[in-house]
CSV table of C-alpha atoms in Angstrom, one decimal:
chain,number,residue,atom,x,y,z
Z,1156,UNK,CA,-44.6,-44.8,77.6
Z,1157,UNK,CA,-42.1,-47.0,79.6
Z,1158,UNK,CA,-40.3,-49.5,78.4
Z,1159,UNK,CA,-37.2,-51.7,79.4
Z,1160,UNK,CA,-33.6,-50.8,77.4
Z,1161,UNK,CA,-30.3,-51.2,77.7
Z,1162,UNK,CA,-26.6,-50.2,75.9
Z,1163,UNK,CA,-25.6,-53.6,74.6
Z,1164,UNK,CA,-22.7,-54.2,77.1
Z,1165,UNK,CA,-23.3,-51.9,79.7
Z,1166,UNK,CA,-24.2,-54.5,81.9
Z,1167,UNK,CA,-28.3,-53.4,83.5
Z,1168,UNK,CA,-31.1,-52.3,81.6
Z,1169,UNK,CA,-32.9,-49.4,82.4
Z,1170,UNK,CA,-36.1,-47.9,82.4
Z,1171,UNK,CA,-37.1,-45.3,79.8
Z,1172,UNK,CA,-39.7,-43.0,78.3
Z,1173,UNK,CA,-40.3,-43.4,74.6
Z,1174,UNK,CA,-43.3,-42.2,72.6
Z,1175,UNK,CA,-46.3,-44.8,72.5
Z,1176,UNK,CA,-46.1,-46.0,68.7
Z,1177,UNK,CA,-48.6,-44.8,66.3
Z,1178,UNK,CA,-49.1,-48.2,64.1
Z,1179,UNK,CA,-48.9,-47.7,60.2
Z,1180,UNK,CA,-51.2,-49.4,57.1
Z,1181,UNK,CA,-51.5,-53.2,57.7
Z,1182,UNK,CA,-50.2,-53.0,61.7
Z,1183,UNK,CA,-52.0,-53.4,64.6
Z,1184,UNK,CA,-51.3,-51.5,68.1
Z,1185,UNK,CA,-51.3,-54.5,71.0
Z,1186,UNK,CA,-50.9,-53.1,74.6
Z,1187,UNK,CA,-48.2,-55.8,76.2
Z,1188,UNK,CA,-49.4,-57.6,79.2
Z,1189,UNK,CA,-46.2,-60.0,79.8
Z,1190,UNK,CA,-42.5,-60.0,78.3
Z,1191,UNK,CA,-40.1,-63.1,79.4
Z,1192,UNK,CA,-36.8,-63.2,80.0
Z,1193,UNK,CA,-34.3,-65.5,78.7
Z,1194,UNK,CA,-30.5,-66.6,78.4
Z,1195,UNK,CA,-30.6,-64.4,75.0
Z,1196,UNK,CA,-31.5,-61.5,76.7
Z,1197,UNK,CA,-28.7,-61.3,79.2
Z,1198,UNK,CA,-26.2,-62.4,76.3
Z,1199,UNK,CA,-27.4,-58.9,74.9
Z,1200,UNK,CA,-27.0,-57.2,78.0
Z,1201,UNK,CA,-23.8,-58.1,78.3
Z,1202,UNK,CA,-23.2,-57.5,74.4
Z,1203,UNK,CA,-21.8,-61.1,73.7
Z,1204,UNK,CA,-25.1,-60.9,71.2
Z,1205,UNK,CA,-27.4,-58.4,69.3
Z,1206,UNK,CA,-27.2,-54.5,68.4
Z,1207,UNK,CA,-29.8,-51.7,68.7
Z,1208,UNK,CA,-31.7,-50.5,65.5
Z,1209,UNK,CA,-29.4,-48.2,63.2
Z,1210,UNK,CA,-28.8,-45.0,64.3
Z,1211,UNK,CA,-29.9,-45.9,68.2
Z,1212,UNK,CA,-28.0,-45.7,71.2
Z,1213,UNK,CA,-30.0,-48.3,73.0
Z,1214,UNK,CA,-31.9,-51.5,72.6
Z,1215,UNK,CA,-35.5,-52.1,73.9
Z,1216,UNK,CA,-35.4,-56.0,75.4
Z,1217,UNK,CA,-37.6,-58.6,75.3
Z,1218,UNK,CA,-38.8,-61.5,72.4
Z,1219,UNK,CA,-41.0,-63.5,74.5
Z,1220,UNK,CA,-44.1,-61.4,74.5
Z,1221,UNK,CA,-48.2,-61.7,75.2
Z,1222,UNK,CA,-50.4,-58.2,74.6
Z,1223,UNK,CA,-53.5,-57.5,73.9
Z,1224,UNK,CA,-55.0,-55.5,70.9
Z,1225,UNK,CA,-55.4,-51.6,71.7
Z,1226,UNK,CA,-56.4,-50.9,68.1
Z,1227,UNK,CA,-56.5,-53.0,65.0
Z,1228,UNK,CA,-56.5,-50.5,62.6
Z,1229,UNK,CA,-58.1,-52.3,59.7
Z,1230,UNK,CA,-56.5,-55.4,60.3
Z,1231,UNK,CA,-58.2,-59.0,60.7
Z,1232,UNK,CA,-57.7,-58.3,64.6
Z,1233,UNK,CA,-60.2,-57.3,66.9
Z,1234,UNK,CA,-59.6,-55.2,69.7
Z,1235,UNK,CA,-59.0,-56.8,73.1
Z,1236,UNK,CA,-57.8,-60.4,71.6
Z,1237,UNK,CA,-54.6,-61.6,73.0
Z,1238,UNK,CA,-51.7,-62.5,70.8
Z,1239,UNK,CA,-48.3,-63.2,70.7
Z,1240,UNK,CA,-45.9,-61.9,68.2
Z,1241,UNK,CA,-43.1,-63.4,66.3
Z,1242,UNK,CA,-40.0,-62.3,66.3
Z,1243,UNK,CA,-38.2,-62.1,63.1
Z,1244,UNK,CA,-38.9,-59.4,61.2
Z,1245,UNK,CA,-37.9,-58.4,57.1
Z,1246,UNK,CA,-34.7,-55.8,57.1
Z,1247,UNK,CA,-35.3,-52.9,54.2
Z,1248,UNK,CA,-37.2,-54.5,51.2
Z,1249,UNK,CA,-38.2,-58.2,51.1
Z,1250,UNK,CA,-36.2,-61.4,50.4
Z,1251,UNK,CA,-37.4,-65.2,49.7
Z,1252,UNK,CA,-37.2,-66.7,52.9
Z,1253,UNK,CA,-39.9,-63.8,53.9
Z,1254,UNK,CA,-42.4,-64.3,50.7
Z,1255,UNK,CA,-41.8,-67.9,51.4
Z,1256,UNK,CA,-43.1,-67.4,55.2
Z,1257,UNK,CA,-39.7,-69.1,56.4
Z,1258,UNK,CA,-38.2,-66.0,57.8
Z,1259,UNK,CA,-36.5,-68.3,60.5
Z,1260,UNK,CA,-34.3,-69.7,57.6
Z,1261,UNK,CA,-33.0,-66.7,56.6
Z,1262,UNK,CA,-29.0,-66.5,56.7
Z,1263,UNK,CA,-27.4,-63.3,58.7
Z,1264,UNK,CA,-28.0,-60.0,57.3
Z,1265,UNK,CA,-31.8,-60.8,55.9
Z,1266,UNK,CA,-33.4,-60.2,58.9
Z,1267,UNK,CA,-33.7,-58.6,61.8
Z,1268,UNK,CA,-34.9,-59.6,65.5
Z,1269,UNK,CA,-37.4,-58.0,68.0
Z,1270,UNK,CA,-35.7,-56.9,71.1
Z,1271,UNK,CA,-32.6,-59.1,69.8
Z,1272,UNK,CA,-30.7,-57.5,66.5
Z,1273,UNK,CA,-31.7,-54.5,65.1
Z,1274,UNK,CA,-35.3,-54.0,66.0
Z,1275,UNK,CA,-36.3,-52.5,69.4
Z,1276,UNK,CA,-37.9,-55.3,71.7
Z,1277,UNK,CA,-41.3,-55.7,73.2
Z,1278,UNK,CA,-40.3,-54.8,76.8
Z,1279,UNK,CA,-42.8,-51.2,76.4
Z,1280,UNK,CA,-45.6,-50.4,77.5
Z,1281,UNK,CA,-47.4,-50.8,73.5
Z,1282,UNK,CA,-45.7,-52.0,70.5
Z,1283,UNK,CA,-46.5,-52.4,66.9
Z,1284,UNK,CA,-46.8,-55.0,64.6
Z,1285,UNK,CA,-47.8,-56.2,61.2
Z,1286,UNK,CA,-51.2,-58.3,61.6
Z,1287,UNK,CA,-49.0,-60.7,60.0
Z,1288,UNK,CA,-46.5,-61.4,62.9
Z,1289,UNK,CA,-49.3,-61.5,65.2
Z,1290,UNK,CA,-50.7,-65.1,66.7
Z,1291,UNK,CA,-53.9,-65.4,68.6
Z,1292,UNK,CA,-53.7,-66.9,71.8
Z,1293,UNK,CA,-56.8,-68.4,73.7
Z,1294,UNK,CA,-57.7,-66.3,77.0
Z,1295,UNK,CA,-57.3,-68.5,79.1
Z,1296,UNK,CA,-53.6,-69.0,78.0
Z,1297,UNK,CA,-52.9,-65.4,78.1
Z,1298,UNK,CA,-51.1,-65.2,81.5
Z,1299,UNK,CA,-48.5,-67.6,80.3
Z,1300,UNK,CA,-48.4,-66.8,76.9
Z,1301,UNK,CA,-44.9,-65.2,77.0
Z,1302,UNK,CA,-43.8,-68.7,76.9
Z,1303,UNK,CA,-45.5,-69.7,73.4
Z,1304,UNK,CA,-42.0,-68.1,71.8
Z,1305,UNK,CA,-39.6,-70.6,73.3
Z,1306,UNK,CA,-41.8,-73.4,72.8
Z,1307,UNK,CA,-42.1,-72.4,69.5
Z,1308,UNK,CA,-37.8,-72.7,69.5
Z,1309,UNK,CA,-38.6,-76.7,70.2
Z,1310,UNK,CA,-41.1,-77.2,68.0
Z,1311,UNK,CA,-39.1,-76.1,64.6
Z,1312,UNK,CA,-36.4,-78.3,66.8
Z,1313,UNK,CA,-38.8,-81.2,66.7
Z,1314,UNK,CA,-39.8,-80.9,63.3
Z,1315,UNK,CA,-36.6,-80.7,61.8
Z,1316,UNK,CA,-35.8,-83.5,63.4
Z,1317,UNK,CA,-38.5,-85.9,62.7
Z,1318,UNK,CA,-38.0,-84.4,59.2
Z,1319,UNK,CA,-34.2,-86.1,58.8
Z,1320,UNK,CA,-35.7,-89.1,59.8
Z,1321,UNK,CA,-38.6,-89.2,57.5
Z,1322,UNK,CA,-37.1,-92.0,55.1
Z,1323,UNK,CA,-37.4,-94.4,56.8
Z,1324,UNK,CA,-39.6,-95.3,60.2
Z,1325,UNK,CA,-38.3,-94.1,63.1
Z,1326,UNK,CA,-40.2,-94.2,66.1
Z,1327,UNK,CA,-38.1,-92.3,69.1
Z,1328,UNK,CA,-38.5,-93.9,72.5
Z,1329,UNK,CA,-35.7,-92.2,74.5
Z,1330,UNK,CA,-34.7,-89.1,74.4
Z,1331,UNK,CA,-31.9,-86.5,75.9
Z,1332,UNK,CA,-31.7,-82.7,76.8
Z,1333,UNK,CA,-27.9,-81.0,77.6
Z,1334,UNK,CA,-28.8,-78.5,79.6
Z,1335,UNK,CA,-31.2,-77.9,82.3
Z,1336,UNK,CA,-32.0,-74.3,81.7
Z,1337,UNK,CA,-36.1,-73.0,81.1
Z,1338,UNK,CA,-35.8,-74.2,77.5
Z,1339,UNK,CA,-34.3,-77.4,78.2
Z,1340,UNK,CA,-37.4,-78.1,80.9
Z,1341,UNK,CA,-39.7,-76.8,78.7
Z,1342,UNK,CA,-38.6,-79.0,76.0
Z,1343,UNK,CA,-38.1,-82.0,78.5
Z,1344,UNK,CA,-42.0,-81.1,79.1
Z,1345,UNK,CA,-42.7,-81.5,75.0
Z,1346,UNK,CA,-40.8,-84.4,75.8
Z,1347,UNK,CA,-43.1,-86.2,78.5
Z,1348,UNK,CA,-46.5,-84.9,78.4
Z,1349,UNK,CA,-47.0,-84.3,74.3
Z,1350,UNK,CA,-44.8,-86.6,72.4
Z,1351,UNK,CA,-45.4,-89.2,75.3
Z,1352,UNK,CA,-41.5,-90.4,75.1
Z,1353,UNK,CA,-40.7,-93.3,76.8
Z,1354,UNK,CA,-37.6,-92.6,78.9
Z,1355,UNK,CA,-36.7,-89.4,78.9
Z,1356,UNK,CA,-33.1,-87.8,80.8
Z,1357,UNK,CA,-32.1,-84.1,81.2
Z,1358,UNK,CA,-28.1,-83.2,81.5
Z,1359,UNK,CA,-27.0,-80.6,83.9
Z,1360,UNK,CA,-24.8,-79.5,86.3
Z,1361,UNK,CA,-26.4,-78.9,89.9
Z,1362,UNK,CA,-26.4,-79.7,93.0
Z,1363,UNK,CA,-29.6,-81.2,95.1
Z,1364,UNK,CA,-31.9,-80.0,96.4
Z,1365,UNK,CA,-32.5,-77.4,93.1
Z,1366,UNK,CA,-36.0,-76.4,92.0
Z,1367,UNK,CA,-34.6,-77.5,88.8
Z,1368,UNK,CA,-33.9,-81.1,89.2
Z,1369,UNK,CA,-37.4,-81.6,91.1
Z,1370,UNK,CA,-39.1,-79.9,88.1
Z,1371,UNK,CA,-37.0,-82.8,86.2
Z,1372,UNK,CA,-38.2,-85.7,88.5
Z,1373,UNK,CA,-41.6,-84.8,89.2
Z,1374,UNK,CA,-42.1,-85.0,84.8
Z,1375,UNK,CA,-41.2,-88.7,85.5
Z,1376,UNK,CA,-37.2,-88.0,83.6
Z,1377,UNK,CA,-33.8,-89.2,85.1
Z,1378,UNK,CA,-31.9,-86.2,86.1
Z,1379,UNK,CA,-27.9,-86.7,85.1
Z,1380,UNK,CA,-25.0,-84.7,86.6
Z,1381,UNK,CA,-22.6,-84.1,83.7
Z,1382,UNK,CA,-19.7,-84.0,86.4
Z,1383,UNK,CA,-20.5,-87.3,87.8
Z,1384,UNK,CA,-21.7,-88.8,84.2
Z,1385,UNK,CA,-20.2,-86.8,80.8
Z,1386,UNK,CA,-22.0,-87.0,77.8
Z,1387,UNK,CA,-19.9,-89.7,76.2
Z,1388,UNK,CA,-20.6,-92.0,79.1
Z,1389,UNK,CA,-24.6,-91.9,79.3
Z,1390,UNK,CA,-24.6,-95.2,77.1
Z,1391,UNK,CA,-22.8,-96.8,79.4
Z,1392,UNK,CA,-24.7,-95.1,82.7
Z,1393,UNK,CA,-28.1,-95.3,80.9
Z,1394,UNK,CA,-28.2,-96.0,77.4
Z,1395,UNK,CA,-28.0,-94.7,73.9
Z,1396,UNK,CA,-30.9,-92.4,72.7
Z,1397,UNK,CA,-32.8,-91.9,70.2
Z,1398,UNK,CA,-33.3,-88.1,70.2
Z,1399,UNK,CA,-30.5,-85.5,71.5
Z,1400,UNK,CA,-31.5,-82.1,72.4
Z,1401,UNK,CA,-28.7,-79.5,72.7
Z,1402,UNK,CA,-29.3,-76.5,74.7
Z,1403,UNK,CA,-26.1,-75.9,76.8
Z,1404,UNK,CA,-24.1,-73.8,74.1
Z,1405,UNK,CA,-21.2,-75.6,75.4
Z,1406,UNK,CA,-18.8,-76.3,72.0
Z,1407,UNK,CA,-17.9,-80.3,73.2
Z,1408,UNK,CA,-21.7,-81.2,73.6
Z,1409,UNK,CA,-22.1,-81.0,69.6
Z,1410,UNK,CA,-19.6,-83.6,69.1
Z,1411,UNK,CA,-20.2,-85.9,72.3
Z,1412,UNK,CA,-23.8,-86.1,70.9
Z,1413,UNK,CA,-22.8,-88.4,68.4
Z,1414,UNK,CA,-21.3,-90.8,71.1
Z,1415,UNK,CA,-24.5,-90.6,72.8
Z,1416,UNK,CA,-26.9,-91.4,69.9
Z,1417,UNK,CA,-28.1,-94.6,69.1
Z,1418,UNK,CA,-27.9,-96.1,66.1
Z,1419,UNK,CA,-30.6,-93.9,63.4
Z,1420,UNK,CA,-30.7,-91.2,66.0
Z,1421,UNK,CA,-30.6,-87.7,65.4
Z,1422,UNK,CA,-29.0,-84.4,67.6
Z,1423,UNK,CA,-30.5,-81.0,67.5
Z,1424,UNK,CA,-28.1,-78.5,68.6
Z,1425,UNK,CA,-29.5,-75.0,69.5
Z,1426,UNK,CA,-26.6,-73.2,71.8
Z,1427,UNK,CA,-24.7,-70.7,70.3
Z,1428,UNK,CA,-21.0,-70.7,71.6
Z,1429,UNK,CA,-18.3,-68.4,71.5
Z,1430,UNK,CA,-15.3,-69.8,69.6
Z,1431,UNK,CA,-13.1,-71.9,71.5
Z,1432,UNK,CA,-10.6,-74.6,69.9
Z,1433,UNK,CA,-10.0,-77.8,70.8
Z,1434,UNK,CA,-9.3,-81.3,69.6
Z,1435,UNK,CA,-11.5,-84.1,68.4
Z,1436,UNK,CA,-11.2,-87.5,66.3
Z,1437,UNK,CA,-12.9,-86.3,63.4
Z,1438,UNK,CA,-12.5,-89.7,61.5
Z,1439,UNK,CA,-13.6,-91.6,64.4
Z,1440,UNK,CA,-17.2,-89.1,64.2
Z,1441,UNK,CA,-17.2,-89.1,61.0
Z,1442,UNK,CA,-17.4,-92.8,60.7
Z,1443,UNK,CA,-19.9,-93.1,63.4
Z,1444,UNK,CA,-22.2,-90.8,61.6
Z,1445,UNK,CA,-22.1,-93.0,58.3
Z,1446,UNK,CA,-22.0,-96.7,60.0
Z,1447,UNK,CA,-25.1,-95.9,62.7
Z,1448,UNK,CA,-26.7,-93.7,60.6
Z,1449,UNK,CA,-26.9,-91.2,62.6
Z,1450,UNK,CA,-27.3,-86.9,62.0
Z,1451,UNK,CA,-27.0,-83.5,63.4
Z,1452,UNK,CA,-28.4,-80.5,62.4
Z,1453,UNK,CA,-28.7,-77.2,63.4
Z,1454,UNK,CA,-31.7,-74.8,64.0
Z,1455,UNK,CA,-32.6,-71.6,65.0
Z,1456,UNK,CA,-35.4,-69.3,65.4
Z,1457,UNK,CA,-39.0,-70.2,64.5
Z,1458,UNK,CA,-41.9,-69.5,62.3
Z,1459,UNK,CA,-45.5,-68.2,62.3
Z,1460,UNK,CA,-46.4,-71.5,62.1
Z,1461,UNK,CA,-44.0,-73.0,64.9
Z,1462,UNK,CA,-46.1,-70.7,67.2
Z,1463,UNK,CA,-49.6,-71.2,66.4
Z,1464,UNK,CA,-48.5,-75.2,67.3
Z,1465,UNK,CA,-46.6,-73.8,70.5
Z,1466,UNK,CA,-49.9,-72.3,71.5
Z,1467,UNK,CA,-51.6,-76.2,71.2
Z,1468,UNK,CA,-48.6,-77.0,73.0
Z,1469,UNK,CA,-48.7,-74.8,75.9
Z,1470,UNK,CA,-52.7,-75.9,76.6
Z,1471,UNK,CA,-51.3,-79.0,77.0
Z,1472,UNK,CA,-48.7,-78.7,79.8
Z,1473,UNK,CA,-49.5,-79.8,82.8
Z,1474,UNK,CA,-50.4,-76.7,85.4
Z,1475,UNK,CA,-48.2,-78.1,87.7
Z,1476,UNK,CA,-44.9,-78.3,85.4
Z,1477,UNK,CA,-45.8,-73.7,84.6
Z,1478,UNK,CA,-46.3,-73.3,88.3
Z,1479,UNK,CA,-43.0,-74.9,89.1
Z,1480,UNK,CA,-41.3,-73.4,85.9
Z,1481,UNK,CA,-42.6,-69.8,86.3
Z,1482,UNK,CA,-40.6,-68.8,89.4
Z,1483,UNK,CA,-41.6,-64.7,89.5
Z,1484,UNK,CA,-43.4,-62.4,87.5
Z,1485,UNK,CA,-42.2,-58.3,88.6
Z,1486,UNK,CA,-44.1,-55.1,87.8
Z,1487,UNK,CA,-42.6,-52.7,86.5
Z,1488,UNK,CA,-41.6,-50.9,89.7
Z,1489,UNK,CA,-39.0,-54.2,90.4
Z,1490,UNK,CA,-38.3,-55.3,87.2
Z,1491,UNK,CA,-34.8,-55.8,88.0
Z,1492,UNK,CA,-35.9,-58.6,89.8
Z,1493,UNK,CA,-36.3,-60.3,86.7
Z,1494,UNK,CA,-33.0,-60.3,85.2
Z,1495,UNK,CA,-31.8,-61.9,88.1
Z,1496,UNK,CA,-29.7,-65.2,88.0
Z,1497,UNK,CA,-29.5,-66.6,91.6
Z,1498,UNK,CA,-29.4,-70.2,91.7
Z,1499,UNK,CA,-33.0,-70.7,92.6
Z,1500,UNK,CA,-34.1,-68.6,89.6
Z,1501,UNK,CA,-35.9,-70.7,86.4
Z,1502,UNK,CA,-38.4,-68.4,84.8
Z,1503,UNK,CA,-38.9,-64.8,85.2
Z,1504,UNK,CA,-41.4,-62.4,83.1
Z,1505,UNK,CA,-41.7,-58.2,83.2
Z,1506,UNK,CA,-45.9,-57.8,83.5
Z,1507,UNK,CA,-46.9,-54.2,82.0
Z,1508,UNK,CA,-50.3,-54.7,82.4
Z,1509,UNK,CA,-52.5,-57.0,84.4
Z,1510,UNK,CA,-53.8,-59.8,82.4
């Protein structure tokens, strides 16, 4: 079969016979349909992130998967449903945050990710999976159901959130996304159409006319150009929010959150930078997290349960917002394509199979 690989930092992936997978006890054998692509794949490609399974040369890519069952093989699956798979998956052995089904709380080391960090990808042709780390996705969802994974990102975002603020009542009306990418607008999305926020802004850092910022606008949200208005000045530009979500990477954005919170708010950071130093008034933070009550906290990854509410989600996003979002979908004769990054480029997916 085909499938999608690459060296981590070699720069392109390739295409690449492997042998179709024969599934073992308790996993199914799902034919993939579509496999998105996202910032975390190219960090892997360019081998800022990730590492190929023990022992192999190369990586198979892709996290952000839809397929369809080829054979169940005495699991609770029925040939031909659709359904999305997770992507965390237990390293030799077990642990607790696996028997606990929190495998997305699991430190470095007790796991391992599809297509991401020792585990080949979904970017073939067929894969295999424990019935498990399989989700059901309606049929009519199918075609976009490579974007159930990174809603599933915001929704453990969400809920962790909502979560630091559960002592007392907190009821967000505003609400902030750094960073402008697919996730970002996908979360800005959660943000309009299914939490129903008030006033919403998204953070960014291009110039009109970009697909981008009319995807922003037409959800009803303020776009804001971090060179014309920084982080620490949207109070002042706008006003303080209630709910910060980080999705730049971008090291200064953690701590300029705080400036930008209102009083009881709460930042969800989600980038993962490379190290860089630099200076900040710790005691000046410090103090506004105490005074204004205010928190941060980080998150990663997502759970089984994260992505049977991302599938709820996705039904409810407006057609319009996908069309716009979705920017190309390439066989696998020009899958290249996909990995692309020019500047009108939002969403791209590898299709396998038709759906």
């Amino acid at each position: 079969m085909k499938a999608i690989a690459v060296e981590p930092g070699a720069g392109e992936p390739v295409l690449v016979e492997k042998p179709r997978p024969e599934p073992s006890p308790g996993e199914a054998l799902v034919r993939t349909l579509r496999v998105g692509v996202d910032g975390t794949d190219h960090e892997v490609i360019a081998g800022h992130h990730g590492a190929p399974p023990e022992g192999a040369d190369r990586l198979v890519l892709g996290h952000e998967a839809v397929g369809v069952v080829e054979d169940p093989n005495g699991t609770d699956l029925e040939e031909g449903e659709f359904v999305v798979p997770t992507v965390r998956r237990q390293p030799n052995g077990t642990n607790e945050y696996f028997e606990r089904g929190e495998p997305d709380m699991a430190p470095d080391g007790q796991y391992t990710e599809r297509g991401i960090v020792g585990a080949h990808g979904f970017m073939s042709e067929y894969f295999t999976s424990p019935a498990e780390y399989l989700v059901r996705i309606p049929d009519r969802l199918a075609p976009l159901g490579f974007l159930v994974e990174p809603i599933s990102i915001s929704e453990k975002a969400i809920e962790h959130a909502v979560a630091s603020r559960s002592a007392f009542e907190w009821e967000p009306e505003s609400a902030l996304v750094l960073g402008n990418g697919s996730l970002g607008l996908i979360t800005l999305a959660m943000f309009e159409t299914v939490l129903d926020i008030d006033r919403t802004y998204c953070l960014g850092r291009r110039d009109r006319p970009h697909p981008t910022i009319d995807i922003i606008e037409e959800l009803g949200s303020t776009y804001i150009d971090s060179r014309e208005t920084p982080v620490p000045e949207i109070p002042d530009a706008h006003e303080s929010v209630d709910l910060i979500y980080e999705a730049t990477g971008y090291a200064k954005h953690a701590f300029e959150t705080v400036d930008a919170l209102a009083p009881n708010g709460v930042g969800v950071l989600l980038g993962v930078p490379e190290p860089w130093e630099f200076e900040v008034d710790g005691g000046r933070l410090h103090r506004e997290l105490v005074l204004h009550n205010k928190a941060l906290l980080g998150t990663v990854n997502s759970h089984r349960g994260h992505f049977e509410s991302a599938v709820d989600t996705l039904s409810q996003l407006p057609a319009s917002f996908t069309d716009d979002l979705v920017t190309g979908v390439y066989g696998l004769e020009e899958f290249n394509a996909a990995f692309e990054t020019d500047d009108d480029v939002v969403k791209t997916a590898v299709e396998f199979d038709s759906v």
